[in-house]
PDB file of C-alpha atoms in Angstrom:
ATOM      1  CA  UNK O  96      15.228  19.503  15.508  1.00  0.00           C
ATOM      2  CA  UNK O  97      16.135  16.450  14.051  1.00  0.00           C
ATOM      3  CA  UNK O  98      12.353  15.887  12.187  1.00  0.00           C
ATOM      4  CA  UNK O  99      11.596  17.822   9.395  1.00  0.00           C
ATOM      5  CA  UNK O 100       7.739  17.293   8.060  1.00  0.00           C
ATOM      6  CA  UNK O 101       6.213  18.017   4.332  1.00  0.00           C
ATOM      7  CA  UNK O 102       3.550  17.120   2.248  1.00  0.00           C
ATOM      8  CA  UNK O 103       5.294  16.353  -1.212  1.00  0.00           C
ATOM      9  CA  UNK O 104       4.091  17.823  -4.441  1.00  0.00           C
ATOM     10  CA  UNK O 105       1.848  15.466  -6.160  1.00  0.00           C
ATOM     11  CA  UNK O 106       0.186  13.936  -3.153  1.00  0.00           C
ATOM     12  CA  UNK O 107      -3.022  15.054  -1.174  1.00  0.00           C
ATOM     13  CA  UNK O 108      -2.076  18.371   1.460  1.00  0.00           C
ATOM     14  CA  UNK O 109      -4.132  17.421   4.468  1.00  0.00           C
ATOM     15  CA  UNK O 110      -4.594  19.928   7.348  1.00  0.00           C
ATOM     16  CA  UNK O 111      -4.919  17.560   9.983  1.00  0.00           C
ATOM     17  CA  UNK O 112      -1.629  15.414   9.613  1.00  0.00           C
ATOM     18  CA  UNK O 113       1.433  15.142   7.469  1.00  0.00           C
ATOM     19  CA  UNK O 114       2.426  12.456   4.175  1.00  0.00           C
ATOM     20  CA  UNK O 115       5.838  12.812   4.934  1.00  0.00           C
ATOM     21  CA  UNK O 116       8.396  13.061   7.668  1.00  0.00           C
ATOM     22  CA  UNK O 117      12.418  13.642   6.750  1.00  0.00           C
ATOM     23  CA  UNK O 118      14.600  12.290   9.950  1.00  0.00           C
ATOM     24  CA  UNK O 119      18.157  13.595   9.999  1.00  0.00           C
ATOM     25  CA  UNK O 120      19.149  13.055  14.047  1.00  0.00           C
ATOM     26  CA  UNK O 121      20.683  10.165  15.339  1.00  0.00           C
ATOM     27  CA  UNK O 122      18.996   8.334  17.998  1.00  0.00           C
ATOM     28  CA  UNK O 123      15.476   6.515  17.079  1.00  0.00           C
ATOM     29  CA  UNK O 124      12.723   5.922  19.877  1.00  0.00           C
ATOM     30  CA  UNK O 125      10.301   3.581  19.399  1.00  0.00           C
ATOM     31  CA  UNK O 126       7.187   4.240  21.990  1.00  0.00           C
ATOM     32  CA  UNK O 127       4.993   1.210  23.134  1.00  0.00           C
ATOM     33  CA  UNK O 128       1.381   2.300  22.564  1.00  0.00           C
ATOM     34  CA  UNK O 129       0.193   4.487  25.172  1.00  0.00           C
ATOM     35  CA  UNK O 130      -3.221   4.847  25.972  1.00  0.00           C
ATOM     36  CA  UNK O 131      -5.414   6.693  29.013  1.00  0.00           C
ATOM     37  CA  UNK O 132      -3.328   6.171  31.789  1.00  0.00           C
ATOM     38  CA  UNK O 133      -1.634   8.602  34.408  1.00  0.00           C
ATOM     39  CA  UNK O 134       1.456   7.409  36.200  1.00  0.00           C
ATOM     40  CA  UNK O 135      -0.181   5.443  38.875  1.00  0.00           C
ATOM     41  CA  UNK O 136      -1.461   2.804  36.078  1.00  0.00           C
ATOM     42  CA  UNK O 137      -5.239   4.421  36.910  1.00  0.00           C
ATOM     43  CA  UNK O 138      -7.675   5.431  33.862  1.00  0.00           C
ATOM     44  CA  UNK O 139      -8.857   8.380  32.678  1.00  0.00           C
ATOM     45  CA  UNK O 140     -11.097   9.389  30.885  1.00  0.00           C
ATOM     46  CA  UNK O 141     -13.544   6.474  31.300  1.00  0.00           C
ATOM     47  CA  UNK O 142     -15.959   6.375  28.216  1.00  0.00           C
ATOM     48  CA  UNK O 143     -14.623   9.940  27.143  1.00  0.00           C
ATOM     49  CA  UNK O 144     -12.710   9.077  23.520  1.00  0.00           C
ATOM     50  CA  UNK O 145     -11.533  13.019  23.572  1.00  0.00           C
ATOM     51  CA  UNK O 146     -10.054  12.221  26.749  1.00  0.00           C
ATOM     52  CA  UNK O 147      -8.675   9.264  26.298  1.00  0.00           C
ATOM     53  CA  UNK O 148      -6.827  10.240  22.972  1.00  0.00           C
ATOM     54  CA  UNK O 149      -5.309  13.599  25.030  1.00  0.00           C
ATOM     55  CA  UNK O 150      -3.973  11.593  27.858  1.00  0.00           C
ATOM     56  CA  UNK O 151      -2.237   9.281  25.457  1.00  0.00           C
ATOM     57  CA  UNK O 152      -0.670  11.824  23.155  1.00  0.00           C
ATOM     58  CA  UNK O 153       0.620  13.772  27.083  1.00  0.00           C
ATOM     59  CA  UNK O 154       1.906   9.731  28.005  1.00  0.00           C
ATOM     60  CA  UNK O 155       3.739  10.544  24.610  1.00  0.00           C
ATOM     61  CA  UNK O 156       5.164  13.683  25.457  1.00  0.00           C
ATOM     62  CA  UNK O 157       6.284  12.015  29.174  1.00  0.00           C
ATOM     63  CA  UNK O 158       8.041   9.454  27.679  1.00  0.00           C
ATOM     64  CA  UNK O 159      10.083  11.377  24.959  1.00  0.00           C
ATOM     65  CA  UNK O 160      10.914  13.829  27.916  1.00  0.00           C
ATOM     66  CA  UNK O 161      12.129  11.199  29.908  1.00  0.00           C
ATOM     67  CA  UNK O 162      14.990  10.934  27.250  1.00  0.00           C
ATOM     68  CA  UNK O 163      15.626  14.040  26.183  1.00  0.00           C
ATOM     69  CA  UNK O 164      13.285  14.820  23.764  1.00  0.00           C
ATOM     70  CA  UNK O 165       9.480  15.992  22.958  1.00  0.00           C
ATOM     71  CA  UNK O 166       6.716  15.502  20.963  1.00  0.00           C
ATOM     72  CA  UNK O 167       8.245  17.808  18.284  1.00  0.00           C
ATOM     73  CA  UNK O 168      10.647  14.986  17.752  1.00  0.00           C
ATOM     74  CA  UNK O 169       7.949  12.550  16.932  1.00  0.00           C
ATOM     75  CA  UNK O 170       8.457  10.956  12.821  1.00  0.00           C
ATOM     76  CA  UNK O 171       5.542   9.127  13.102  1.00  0.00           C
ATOM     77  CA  UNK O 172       2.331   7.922  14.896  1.00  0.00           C
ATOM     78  CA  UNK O 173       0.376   4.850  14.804  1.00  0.00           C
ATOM     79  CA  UNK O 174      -3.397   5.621  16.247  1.00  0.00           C
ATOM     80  CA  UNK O 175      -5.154   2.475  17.146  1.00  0.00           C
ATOM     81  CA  UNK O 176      -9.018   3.368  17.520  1.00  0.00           C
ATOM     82  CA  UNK O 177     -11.743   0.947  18.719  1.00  0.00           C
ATOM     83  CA  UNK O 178     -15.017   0.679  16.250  1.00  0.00           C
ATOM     84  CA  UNK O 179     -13.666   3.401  14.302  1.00  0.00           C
ATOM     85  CA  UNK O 180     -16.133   5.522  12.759  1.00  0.00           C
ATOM     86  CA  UNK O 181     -16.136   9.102  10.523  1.00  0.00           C
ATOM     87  CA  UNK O 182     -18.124  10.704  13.294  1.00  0.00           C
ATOM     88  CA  UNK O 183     -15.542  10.094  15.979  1.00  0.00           C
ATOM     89  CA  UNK O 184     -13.050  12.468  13.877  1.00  0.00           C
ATOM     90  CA  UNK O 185     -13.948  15.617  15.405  1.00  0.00           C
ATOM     91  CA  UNK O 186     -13.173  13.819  19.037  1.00  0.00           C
ATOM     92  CA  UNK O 187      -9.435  12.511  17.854  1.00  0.00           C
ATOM     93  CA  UNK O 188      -9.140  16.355  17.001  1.00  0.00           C
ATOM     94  CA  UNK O 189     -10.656  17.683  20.100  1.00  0.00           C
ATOM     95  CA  UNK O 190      -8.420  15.391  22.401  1.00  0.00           C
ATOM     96  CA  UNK O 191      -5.260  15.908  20.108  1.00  0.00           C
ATOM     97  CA  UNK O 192      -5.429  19.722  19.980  1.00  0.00           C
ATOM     98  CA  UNK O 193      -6.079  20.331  23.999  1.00  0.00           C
ATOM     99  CA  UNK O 194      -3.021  17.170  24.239  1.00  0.00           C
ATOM    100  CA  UNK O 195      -1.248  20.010  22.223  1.00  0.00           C
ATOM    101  CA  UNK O 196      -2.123  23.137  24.064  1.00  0.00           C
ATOM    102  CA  UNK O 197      -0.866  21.373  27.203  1.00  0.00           C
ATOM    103  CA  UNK O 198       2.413  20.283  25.470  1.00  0.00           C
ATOM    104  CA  UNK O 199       3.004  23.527  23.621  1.00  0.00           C
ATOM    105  CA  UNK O 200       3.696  21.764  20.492  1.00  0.00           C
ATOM    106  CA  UNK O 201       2.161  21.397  16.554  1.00  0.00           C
ATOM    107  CA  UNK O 202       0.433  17.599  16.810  1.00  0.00           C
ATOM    108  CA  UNK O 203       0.412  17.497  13.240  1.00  0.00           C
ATOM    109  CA  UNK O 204       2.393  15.028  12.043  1.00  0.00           C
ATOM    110  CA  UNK O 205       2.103  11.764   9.739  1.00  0.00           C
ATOM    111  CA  UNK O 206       0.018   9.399  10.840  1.00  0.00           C
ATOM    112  CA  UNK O 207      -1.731   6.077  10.125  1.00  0.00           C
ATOM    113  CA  UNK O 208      -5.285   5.299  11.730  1.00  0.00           C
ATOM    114  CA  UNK O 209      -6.568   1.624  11.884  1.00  0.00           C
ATOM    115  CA  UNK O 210     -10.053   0.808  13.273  1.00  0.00           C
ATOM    116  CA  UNK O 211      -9.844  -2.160  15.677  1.00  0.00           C
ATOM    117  CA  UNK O 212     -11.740  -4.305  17.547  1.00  0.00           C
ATOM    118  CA  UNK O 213     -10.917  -4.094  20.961  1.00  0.00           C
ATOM    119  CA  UNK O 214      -7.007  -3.224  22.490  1.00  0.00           C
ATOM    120  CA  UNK O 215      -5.482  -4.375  25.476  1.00  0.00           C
ATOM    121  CA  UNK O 216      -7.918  -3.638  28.280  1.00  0.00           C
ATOM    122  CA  UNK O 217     -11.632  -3.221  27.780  1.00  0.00           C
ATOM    123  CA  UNK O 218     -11.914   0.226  29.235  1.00  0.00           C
ATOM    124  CA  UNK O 219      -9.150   1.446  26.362  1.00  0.00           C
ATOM    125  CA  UNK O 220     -10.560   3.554  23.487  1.00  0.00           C
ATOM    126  CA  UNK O 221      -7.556   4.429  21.830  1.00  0.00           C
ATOM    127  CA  UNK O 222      -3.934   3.533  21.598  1.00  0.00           C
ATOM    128  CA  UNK O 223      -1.322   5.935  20.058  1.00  0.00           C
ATOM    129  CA  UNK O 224       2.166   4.273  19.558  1.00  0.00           C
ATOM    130  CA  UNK O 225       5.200   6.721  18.182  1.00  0.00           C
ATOM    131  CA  UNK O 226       8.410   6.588  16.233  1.00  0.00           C
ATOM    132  CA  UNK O 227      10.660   9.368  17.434  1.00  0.00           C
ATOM    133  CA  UNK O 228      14.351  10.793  16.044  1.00  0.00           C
ATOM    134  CA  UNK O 229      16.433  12.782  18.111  1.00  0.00           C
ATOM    135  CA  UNK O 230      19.575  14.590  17.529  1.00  0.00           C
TER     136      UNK O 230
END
């Protein structure tokens, strides 16, 4: 795997995400923002932010499979929440862990969050956007 990921010494050692990811492959990818969308275009999850934030980290996985590699290769995420709040933490959890279930994979990886006030459609509750490195 070409993306090694470590909390250095001296900084905080968060459970739910990484400070620090160490690329050593090749080939970058760098993912559009994908939000709750299946492959027809058609939403999901309407008004469901747990479901909305899984079926953009599997539109992830889908389009780092498409080239060869997975969500283990992802470096780094980008999460783009509307009206972000504290309380909605336990949801970004809930959707990212059953997103991980389905994709067999750890989802823990370094990540930046930024409240915002609206995204692309007005339907969209979240927006996850990924760096990737493969081998």
């Amino acid at each position: 795997m070409a993306v090694t990921l470590i909390n250095p010494d001296g900084l905080p050692k968060p459970d739910v995400y990484r400070q620090m990811s160490i690329a050593t492959g090749s080939k970058l990818v760098f993912l559009a923002g994908q939000v709750a969308r299946d492959a027809e275009g058609q939403p999901v999850g309407a008004g469901d932010f747990a479901a909305q934030v899984e079926q953009a980290y599997l539109n992830v996985g889908t389009a780092l499979a498409e080239v060869g590699g997975s969500f283990d290769d992802v470096a780094k995420l980008t999460i783009y929440v509307v009206d972000w709040t504290p309380d909605k933490m336990p949801l970004l959890g809930e959707g990212v862990a059953r997103a991980a279930e389905k994709l067999g994979v750890d989802p823990v990886k370094p990540i930046t969050l930024l409240g915002v006030a609206a995204l692309g459609e007005p339907d969209l509750l979240v927006e996850v956007e990924a760096t990737a490195v493969l081998d």
